[in-house]
Coordinates of N, CA, C and O in Angstrom, one line a residue:
X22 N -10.1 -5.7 -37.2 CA -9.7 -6.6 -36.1 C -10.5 -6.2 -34.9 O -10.9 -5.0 -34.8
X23 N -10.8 -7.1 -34.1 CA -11.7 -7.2 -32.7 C -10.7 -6.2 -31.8 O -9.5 -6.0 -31.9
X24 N -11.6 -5.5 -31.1 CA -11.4 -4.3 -30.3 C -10.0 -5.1 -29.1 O -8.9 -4.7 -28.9
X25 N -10.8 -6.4 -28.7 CA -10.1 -7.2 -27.6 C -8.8 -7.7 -27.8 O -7.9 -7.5 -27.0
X26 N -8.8 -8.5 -29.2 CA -7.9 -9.1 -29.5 C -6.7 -7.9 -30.0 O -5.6 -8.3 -30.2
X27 N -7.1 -6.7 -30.3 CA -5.6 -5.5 -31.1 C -5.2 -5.4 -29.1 O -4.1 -5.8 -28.7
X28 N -6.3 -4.9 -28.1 CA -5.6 -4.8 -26.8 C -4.3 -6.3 -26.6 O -3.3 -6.1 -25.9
X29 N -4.5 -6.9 -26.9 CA -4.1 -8.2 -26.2 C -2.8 -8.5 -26.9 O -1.7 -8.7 -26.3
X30 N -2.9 -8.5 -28.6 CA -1.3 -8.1 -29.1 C -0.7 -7.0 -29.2 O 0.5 -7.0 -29.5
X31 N -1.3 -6.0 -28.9 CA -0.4 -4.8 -28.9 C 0.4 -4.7 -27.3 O 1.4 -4.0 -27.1
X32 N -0.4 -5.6 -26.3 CA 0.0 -5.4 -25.1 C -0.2 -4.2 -24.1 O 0.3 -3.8 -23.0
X33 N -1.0 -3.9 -24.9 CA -1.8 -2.7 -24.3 C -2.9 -3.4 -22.5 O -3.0 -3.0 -21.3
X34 N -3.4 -4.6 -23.3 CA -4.0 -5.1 -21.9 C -3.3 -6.9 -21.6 O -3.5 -7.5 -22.6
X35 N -2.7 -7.4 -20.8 CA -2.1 -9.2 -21.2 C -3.1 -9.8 -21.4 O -2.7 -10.6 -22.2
X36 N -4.2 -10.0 -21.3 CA -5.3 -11.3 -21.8 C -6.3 -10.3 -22.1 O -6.5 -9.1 -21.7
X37 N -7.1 -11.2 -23.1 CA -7.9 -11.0 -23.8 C -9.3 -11.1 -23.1 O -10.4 -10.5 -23.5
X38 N -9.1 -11.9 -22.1 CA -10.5 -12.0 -21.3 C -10.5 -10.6 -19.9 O -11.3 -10.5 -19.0
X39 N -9.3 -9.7 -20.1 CA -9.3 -8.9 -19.1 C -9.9 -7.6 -19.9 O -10.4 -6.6 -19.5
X40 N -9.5 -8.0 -21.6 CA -9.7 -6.5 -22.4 C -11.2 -6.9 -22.6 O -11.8 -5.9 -22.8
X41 N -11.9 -7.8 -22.7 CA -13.1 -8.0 -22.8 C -13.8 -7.5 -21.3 O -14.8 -6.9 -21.6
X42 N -13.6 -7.6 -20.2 CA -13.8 -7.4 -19.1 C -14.0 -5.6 -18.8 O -15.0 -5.0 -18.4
X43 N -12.9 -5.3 -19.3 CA -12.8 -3.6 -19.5 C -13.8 -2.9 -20.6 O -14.8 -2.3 -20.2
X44 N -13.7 -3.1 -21.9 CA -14.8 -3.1 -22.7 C -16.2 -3.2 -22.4 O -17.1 -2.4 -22.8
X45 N -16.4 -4.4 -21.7 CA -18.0 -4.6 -21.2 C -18.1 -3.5 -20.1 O -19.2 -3.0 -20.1
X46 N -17.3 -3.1 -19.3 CA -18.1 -2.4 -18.3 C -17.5 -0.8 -18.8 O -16.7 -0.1 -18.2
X47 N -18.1 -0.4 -20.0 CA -17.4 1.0 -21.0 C -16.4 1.7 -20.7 O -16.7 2.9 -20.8
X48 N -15.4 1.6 -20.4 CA -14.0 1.9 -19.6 C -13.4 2.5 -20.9 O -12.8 3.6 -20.8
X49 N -13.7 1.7 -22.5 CA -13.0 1.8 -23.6 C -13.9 2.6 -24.6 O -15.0 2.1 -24.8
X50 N -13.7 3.9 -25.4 CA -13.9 4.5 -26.2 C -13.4 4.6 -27.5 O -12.1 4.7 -27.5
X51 N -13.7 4.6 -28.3 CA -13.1 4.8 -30.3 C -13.8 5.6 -30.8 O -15.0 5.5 -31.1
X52 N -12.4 6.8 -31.1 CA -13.3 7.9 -31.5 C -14.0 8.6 -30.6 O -14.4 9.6 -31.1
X53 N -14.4 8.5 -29.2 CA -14.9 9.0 -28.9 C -16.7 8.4 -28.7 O -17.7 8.9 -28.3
X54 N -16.5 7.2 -29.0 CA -17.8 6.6 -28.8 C -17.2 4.9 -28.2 O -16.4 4.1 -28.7
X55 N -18.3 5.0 -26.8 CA -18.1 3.7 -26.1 C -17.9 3.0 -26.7 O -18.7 3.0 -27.6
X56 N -17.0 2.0 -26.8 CA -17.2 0.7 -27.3 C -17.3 -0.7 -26.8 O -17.3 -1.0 -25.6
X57 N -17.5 -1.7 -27.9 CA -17.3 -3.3 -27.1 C -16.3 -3.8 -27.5 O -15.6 -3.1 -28.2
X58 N -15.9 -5.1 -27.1 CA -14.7 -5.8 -27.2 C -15.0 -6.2 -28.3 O -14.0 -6.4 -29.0
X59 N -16.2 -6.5 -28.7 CA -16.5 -6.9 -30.3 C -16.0 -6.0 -31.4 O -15.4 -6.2 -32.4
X60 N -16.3 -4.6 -30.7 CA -16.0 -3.7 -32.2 C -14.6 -3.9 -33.4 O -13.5 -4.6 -33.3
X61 N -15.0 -3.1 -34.3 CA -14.2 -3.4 -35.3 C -13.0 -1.8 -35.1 O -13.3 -0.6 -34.9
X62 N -11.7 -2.4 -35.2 CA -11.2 -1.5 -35.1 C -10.0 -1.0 -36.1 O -9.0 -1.8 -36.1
X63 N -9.8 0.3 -37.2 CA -8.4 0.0 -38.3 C -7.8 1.3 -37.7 O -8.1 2.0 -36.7
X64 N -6.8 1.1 -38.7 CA -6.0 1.9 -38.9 C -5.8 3.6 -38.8 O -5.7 4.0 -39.9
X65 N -5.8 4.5 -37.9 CA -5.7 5.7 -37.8 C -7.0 6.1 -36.4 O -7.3 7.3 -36.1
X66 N -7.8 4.8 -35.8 CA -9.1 4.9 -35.0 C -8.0 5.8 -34.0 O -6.8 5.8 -34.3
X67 N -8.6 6.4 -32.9 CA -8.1 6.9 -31.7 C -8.7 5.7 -30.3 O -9.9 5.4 -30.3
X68 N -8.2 5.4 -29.7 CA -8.7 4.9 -28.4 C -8.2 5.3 -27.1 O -7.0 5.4 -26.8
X69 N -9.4 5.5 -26.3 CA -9.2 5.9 -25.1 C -9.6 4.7 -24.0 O -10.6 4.0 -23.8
X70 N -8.2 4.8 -23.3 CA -8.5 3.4 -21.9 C -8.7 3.6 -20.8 O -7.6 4.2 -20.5
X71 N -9.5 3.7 -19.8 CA -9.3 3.6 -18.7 C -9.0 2.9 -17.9 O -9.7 1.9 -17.8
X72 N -8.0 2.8 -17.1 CA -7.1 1.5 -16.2 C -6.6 2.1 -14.6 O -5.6 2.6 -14.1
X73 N -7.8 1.7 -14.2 CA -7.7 2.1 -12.8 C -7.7 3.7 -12.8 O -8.5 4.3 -13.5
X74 N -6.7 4.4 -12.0 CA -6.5 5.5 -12.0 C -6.1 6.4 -12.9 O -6.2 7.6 -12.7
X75 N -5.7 5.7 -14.2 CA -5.4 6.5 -15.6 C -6.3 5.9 -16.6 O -7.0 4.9 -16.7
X76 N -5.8 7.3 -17.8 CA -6.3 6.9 -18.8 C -5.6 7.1 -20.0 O -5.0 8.2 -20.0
X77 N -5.5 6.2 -21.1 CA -4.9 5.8 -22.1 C -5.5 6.5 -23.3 O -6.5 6.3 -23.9
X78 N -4.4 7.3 -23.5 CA -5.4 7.7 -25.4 C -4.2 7.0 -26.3 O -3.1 7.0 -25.7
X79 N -4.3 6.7 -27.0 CA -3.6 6.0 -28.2 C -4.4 6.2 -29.8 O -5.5 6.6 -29.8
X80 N -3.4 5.8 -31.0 CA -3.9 6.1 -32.0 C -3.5 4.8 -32.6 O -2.3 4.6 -32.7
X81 N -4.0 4.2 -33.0 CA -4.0 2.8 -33.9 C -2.9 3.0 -35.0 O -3.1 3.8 -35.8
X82 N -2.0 2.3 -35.1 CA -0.9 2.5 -36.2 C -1.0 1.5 -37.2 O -1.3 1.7 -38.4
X83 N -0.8 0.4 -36.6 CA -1.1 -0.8 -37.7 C -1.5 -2.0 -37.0 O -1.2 -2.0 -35.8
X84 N -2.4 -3.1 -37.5 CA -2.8 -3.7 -36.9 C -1.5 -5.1 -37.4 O -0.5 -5.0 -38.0
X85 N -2.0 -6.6 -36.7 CA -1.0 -7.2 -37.0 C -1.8 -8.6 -36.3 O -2.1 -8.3 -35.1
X86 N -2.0 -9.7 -36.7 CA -2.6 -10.7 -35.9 C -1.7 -11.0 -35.1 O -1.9 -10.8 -33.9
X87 N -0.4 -11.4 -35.5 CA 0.2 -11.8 -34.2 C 2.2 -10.7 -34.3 O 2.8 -10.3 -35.3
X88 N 2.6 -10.6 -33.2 CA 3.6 -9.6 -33.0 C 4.3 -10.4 -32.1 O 3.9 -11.3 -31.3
X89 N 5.7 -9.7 -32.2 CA 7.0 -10.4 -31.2 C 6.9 -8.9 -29.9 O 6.7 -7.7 -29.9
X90 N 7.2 -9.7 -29.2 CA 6.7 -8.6 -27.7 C 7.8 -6.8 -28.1 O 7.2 -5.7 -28.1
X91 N 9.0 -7.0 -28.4 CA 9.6 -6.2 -28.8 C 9.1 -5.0 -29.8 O 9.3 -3.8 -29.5
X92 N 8.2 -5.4 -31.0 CA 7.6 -4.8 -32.0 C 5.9 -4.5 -31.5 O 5.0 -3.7 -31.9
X93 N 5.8 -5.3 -30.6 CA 4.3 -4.5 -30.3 C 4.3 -3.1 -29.5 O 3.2 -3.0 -28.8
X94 N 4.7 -2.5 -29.4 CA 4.7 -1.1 -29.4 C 4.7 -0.3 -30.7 O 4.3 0.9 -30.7
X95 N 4.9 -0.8 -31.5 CA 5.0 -0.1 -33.1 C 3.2 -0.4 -33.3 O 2.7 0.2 -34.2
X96 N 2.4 -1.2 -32.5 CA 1.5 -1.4 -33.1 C 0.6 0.1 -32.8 O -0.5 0.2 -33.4
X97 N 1.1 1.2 -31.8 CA 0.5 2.2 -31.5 C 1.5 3.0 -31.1 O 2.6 2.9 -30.7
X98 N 0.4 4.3 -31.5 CA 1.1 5.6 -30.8 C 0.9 6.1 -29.7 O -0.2 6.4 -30.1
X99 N 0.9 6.5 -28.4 CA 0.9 7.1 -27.2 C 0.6 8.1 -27.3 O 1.6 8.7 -27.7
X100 N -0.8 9.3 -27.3 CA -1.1 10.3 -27.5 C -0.8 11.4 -26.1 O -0.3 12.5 -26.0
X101 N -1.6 10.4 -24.9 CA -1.1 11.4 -24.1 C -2.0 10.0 -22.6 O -2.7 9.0 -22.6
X102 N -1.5 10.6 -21.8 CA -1.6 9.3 -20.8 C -1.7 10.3 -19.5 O -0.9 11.1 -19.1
X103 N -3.0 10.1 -18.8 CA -3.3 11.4 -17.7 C -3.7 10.5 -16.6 O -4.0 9.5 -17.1
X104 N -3.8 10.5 -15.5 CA -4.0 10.5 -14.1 C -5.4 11.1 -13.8 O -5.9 12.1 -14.2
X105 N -6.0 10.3 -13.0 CA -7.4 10.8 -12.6 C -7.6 10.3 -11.5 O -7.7 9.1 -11.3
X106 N -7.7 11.5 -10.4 CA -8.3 11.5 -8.8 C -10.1 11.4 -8.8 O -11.0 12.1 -9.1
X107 N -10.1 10.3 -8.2 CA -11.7 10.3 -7.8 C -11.6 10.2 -6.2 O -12.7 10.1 -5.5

């Protein structure tokens, strides 16, 4: 599944043209290596978000084309979520 489109149903980012936006300017890593909104992303990847003043690690649980708002949190795990002063 597209890196943009797991952000946009997991609800991790609301639109797809904002998780594309984030992506392009390398904010988003997998694994540990920058990614694009293009990339391909399964099951067990790690991702790291940057969103404004934090940053988002999560671990890919299951993917799912489409989800009910309630169950898209099952689509990941929360590893750990930090604060950053610039």
């Amino acid at each position: 599944m597209r890196l943009d489109k797991f952000l946009k149903v997991s609800r991790l980012i609301k639109r797809r043209t904002l998780a594309k936006e984030v992506a392009d300017q390398g904010r988003i890593t997998i694994n540990g290596t920058t990614a694009k909104a293009s990339s391909n992303i399964k099951e067990g990847d790690e991702l790291s978000i940057r969103l404004g003043q934090r940053v988002l690690t999560v671990k890919v649980e299951k993917l799912q084309e489409t989800t009910r708002k309630e169950e898209a949190a099952g689509m990941y795990q929360l590893l750990k979520e930090e604060r950053i002063n610039e």
